[in-house]
Coordinates of C-alpha atoms and ligand atoms in Angstrom, one line a residue:
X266 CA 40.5 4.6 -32.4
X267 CA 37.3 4.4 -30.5
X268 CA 34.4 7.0 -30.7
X269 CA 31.9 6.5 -27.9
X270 CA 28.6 9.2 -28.7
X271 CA 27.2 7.7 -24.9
X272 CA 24.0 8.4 -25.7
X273 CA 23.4 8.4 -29.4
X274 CA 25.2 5.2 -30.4
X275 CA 22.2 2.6 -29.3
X276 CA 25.0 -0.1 -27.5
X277 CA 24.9 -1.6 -24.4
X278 CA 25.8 0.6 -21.5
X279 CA 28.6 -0.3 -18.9
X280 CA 28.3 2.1 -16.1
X281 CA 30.7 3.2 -13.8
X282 CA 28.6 4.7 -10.4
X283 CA 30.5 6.3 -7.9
X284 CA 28.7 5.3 -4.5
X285 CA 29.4 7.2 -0.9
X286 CA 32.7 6.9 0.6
X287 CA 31.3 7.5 4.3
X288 CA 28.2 9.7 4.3
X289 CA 25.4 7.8 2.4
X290 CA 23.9 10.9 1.3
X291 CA 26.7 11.5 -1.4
X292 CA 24.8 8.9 -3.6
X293 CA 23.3 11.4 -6.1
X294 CA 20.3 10.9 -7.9
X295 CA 21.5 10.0 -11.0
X296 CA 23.0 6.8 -9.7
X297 CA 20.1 5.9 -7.8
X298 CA 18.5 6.0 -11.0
X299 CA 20.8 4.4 -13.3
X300 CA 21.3 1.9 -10.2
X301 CA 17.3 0.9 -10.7
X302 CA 17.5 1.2 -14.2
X303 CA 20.2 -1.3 -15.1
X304 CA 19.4 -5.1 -15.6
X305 CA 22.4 -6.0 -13.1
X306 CA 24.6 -4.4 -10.6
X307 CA 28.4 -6.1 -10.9
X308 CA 29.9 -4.9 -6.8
X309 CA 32.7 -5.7 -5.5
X310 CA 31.6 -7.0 -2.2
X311 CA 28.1 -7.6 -2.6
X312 CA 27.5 -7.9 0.8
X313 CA 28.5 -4.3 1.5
X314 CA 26.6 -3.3 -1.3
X315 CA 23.2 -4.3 -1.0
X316 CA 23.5 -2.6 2.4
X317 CA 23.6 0.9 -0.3
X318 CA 21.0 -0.6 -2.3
X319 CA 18.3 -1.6 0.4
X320 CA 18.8 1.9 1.8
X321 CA 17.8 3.5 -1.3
X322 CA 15.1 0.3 -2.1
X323 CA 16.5 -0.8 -5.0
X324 CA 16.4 -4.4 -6.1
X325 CA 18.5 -5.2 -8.8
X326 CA 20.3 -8.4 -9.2
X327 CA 24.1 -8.3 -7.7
X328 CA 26.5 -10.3 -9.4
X329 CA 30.1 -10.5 -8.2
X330 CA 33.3 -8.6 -9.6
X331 CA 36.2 -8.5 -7.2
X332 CA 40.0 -8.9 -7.8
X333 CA 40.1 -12.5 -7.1
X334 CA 37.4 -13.3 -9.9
X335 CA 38.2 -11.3 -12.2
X336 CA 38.4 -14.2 -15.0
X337 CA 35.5 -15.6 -14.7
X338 CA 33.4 -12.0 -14.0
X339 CA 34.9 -10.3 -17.0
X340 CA 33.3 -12.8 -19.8
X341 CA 30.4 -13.0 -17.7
X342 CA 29.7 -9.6 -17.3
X343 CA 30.3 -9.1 -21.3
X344 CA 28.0 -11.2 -22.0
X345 CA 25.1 -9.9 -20.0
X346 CA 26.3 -6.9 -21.6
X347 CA 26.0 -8.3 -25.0
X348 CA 22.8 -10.2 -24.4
X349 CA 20.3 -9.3 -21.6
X350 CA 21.3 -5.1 -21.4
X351 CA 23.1 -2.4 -19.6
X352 CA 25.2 -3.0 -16.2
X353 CA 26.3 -1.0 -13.4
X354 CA 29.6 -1.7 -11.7
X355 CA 30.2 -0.2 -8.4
X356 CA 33.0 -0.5 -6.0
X357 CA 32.9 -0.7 -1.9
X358 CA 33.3 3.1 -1.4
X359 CA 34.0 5.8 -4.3
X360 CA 34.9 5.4 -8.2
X361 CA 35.0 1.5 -9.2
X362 CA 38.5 1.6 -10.9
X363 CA 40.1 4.0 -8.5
X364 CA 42.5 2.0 -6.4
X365 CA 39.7 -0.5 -6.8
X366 CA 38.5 -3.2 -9.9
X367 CA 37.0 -2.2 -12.4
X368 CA 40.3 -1.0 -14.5
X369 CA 40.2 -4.7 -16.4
X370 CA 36.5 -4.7 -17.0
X371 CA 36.6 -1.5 -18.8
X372 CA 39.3 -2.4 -21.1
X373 CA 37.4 -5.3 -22.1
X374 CA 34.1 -3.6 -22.4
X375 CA 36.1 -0.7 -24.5
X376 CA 37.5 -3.8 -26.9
X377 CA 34.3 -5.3 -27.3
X378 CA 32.6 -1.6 -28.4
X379 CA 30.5 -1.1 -25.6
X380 CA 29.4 2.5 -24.0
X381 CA 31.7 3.0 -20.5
X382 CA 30.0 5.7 -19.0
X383 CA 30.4 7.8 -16.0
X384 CA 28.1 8.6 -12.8
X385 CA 29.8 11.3 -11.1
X386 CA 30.3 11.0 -7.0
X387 CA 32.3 10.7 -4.0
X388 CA 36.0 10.2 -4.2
X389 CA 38.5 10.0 -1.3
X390 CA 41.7 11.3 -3.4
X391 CA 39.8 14.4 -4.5
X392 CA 37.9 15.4 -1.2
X393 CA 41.6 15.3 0.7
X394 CA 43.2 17.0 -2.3
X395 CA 40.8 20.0 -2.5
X396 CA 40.7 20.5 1.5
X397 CA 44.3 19.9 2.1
X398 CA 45.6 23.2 1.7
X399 CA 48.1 21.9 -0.5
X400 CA 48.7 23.2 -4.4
X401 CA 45.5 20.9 -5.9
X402 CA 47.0 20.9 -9.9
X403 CA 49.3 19.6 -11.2
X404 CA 49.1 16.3 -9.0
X405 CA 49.7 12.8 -8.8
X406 CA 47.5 10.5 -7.3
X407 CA 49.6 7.3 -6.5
X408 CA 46.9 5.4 -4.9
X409 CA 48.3 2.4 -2.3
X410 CA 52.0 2.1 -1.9
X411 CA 54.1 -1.3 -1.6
X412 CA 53.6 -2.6 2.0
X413 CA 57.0 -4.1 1.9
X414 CA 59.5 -1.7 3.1
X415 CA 61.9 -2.2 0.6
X416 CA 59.8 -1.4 -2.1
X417 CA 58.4 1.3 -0.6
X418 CA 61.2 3.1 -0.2
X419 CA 62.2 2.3 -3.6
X420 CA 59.1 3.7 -4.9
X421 CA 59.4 7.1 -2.8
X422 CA 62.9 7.4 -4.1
X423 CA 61.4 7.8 -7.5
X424 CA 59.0 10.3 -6.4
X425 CA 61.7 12.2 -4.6
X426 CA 62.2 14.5 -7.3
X427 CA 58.3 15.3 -8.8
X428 CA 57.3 18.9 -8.7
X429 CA 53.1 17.8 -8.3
X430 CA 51.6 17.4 -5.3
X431 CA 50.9 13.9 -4.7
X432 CA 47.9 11.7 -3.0
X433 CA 48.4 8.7 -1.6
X434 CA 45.9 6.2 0.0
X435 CA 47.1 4.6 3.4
X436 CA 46.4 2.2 5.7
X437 CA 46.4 3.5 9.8
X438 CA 48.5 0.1 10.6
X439 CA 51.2 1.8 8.2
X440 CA 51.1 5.6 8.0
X441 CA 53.7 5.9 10.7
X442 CA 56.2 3.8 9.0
X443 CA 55.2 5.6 5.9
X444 CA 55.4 9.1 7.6
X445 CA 59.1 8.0 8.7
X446 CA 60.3 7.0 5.1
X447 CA 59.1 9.9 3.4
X448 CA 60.9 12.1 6.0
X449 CA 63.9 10.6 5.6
X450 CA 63.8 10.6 1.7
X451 CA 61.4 13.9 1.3
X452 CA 62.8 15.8 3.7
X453 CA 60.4 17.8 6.0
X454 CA 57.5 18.7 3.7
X455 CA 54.1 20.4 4.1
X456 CA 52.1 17.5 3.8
X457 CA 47.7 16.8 4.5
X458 CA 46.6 13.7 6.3
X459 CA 42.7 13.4 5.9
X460 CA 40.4 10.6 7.9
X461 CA 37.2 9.4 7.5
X462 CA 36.4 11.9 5.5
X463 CA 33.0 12.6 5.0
X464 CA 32.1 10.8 8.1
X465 CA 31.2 11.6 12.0
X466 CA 34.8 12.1 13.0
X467 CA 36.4 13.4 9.9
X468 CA 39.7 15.0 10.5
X469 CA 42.1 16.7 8.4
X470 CA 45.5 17.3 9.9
X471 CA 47.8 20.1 8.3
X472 CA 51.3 20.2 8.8
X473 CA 55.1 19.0 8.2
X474 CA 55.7 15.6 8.2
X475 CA 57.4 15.9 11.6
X476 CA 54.4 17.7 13.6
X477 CA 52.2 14.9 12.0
X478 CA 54.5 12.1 13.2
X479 CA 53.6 13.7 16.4
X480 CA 49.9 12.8 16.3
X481 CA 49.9 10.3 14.3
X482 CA 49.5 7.5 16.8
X483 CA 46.2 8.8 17.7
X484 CA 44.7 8.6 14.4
X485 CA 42.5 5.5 13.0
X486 CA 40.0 5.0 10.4
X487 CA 40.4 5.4 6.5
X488 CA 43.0 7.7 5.3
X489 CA 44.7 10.0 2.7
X490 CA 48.0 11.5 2.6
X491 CA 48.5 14.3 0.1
X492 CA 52.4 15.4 0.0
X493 CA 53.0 18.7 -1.4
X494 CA 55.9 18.3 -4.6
X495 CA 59.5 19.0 -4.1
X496 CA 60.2 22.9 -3.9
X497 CA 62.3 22.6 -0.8
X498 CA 65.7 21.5 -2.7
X499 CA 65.3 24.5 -5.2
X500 CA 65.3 26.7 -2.1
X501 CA 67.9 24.9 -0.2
X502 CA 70.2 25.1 -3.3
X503 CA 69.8 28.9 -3.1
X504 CA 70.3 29.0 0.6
X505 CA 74.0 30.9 1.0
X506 CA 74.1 30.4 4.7
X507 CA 74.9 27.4 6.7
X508 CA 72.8 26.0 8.4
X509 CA 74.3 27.3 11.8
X510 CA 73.9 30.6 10.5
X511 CA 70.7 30.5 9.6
X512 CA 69.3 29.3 12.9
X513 CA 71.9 32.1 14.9
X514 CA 70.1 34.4 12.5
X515 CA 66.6 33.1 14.0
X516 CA 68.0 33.5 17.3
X517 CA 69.0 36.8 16.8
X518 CA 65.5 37.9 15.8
X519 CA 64.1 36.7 19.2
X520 CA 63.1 33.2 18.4
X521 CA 64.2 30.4 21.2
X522 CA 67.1 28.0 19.6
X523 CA 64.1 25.1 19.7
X524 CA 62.2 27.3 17.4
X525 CA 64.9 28.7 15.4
X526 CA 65.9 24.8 14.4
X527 CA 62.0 24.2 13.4
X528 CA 61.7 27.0 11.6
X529 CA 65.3 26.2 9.5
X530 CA 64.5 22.8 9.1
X531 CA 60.8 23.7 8.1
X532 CA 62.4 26.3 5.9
X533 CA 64.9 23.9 4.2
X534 CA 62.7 20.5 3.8
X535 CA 65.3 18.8 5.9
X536 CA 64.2 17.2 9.6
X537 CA 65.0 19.0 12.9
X538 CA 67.4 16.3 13.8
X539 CA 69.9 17.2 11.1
X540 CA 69.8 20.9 12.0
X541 CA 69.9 20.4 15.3
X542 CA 73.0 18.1 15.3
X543 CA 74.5 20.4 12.5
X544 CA 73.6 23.4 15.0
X545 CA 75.3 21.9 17.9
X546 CA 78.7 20.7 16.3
X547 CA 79.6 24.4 16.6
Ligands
LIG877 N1 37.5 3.8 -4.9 C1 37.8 4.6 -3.8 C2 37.8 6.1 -4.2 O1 37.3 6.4 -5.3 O2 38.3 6.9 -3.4 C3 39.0 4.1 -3.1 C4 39.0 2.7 -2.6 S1 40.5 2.2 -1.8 C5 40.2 0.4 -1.8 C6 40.2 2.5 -0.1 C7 41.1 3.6 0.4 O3 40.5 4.9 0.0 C8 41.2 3.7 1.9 O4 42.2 2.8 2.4 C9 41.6 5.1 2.2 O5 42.9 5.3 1.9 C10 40.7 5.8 1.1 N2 39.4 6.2 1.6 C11 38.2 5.6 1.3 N3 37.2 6.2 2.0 C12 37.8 7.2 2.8 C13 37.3 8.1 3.7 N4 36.0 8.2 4.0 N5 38.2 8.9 4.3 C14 39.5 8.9 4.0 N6 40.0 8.0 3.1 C15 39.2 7.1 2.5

C-alpha cells in the first residue's frame, strides 16, 4: 500500500500540470506557479514547451521526457527528484499521461515513495465528453485506436457490446476510415465529433455516424470522437415489426420513403443501406 499525505509528508514532489490544449489562457494559475516554483520542467517536446513557458516568463530548466527516451529520462528524472528537488512534467497539450508519457514515470516515482501530484487543467477527452450531448457517465475513454485496419476492427468488435459512452482520440487522415468501421460493426449510432476545441475554429458536430460520414471530409485539425454505448440492439431485439413494416408505417404517417428509411435505420442502430435494400426486396 502507498499513503501519499501531498502536502504533509515533506518528500520530493513530482507534478503532473496540465497545460492548454489550444487556448493558452487555460493555463491556470496554479500551474504557472508550480511551473516557476519547481527546480526542473521534464516536457515532452521541449521545443513546443518553452513556447508556454516564455509566454508566461518562466525560466525553468527543461529537460527531455518523450516516448523514445523513456530509459534514460526515467532514472534521470528520479534522481533530480531524489537530489536537487521537486519536478514538473508536462505534456504537448493537456494531462501528461493521458494518451501521452508520463504513465511510466509515475509508476516509478510511486515505487520510489515520491509525492505525484496533480495540477488540474485542460483536457481534450473531457471538454468533447461534456459538450457532446452524449450520456457523459459511465464512459470509457479509449484514447488512440490501432492504425492498422485489422486491428482496428478487432478492437471495435470488442467494444461492440459496452453499454458506456466512449471517447476516442483521432487523427483527420483516419476518422473517415474509422467512421466507416464503426458503422459497419456499431451500427448507426448517435455519435459527437469535436475539433480544435478550444481554439478559433472549434467545431462540434452532433449526429449519427452516417450524417457525419457526410461532412466528414471537410473537417481538419485535432479531434475527438465520443460514441454513445450500445442501446440500439436492446431496442432492435424488441422491435416486433420488420423492417418493411416499420418504414410503411413511417410512410403512412406522411413521411417520404427517403425519410421513413433514415428514421428506421436511425431508430434501429443499423445503416440506411440495409433498410433500404431490406425495404426494396418487397
Ligand atoms: N494529453 C492530451 C489530453 O489530455 O487531452 C492528449 C494528447 S494526444 C497525444 C493528442 C490528441 O488529443 C489529438 O490527436 C486529439 O485527438 C486530441 N486533442 C488534443 N487537443 C485537442 C483539441 N484542441 N481539440 C480536439 N482534440 C484535441
Amino acid at each position: 500500500m502507498n499513503r501519499q499525505k501531498s502536502f504533509e509528508n515533506g518528500k520530493p514532489t513530482l507534478y503532473l500540470v496540465a497545460t492548454p490544449i489550444g487556448n493558452l489562457n487555460e493555463l491556470t494559475y496554479r500551474a504557472i506557479e508550480i511551473l516557476k516554483e519547481v527546480r526542473y520542467i521534464a516536457a515532452e517536446d521541449t521545443r513546443n514547451t518553452i513556447k508556454l513557458l516564455n509566454k508566461f516568463e518562466i525560466s525553468n530548466k527543461l529537460i527531455s521526457h518523450h516516448e523514445h527516451n523513456l530509459t534514460s529520462s526515467i532514472p534521470k528524472i528520479i534522481d533530480l527528484l531524489k537530489n536537487e528537488g521537486n519536478v514538473a512534467l508536462v505534456s504537448d497539450a493537456g494531462y501528461p499521461a493521458i494518451s501521452d508519457p508520463g504513465y511510466e514515470l509515475v509508476k516509478v516515482a510511486i515505487e520510489n515513495d515520491i509525492n505525484v501530484v496533480p495540477i488540474s487543467g485542460a483536457n481534450a477527452c473531457l471538454n468533447a465528453l461534456v459538450v457532446s450531448g452524449i450520456a457523459p457517465q459511465p464512459f470509457l475513454f479509449y484514447g488512440f485506436l490501432d492504425h492498422q485496419d485489422k486491428k482496428k476492427k478487432k478492437e471495435l468488435e470488442e467494444l461492440k457490446k459496452y453499454k458506456e459512452t466512449i471517447v476516442f482520440y483521432e487523427s483527420p487522415h483516419r476518422i473517415k476510415r474509422t467512421l466507416q468501421l464503426m458503422l459497419d460493426i456499431f451500427g448507426n449510432r448517435n455519435i459527437a465529433l469535436a475539433r480544435e476545441l478550444t481554439k478559433l475554429h472549434e467545431e462540434i458536430n452532433r449526429g449519427t455516424i452516417e450524417e457525419i460520414l457526410e461532412v466528414v471530409d471537410t473537417m481538419k485539425g485535432e479531434m475527438v470522437l465520443v460514441v454513445e454505448g450500445e442501446k440500439f440492439i436492446k431496442e432492435e431485439i424488441v422491435f416486433e415489426q420488420s423492417i418493411q413494416e416499420h418504414v410503411d408505417e413511417y410512410i403512412e404517417k406522411g413521411m417520404s420513403t427517403k425519410d421513413a428509411i433514415k428514421e428506421v435505420a436511425k431508430l434501429r442502430g443499423i445503416s440506411k443501406n440495409v433498410v433500404y435494400q431490406d425495404y426494396h426486396k418487397k
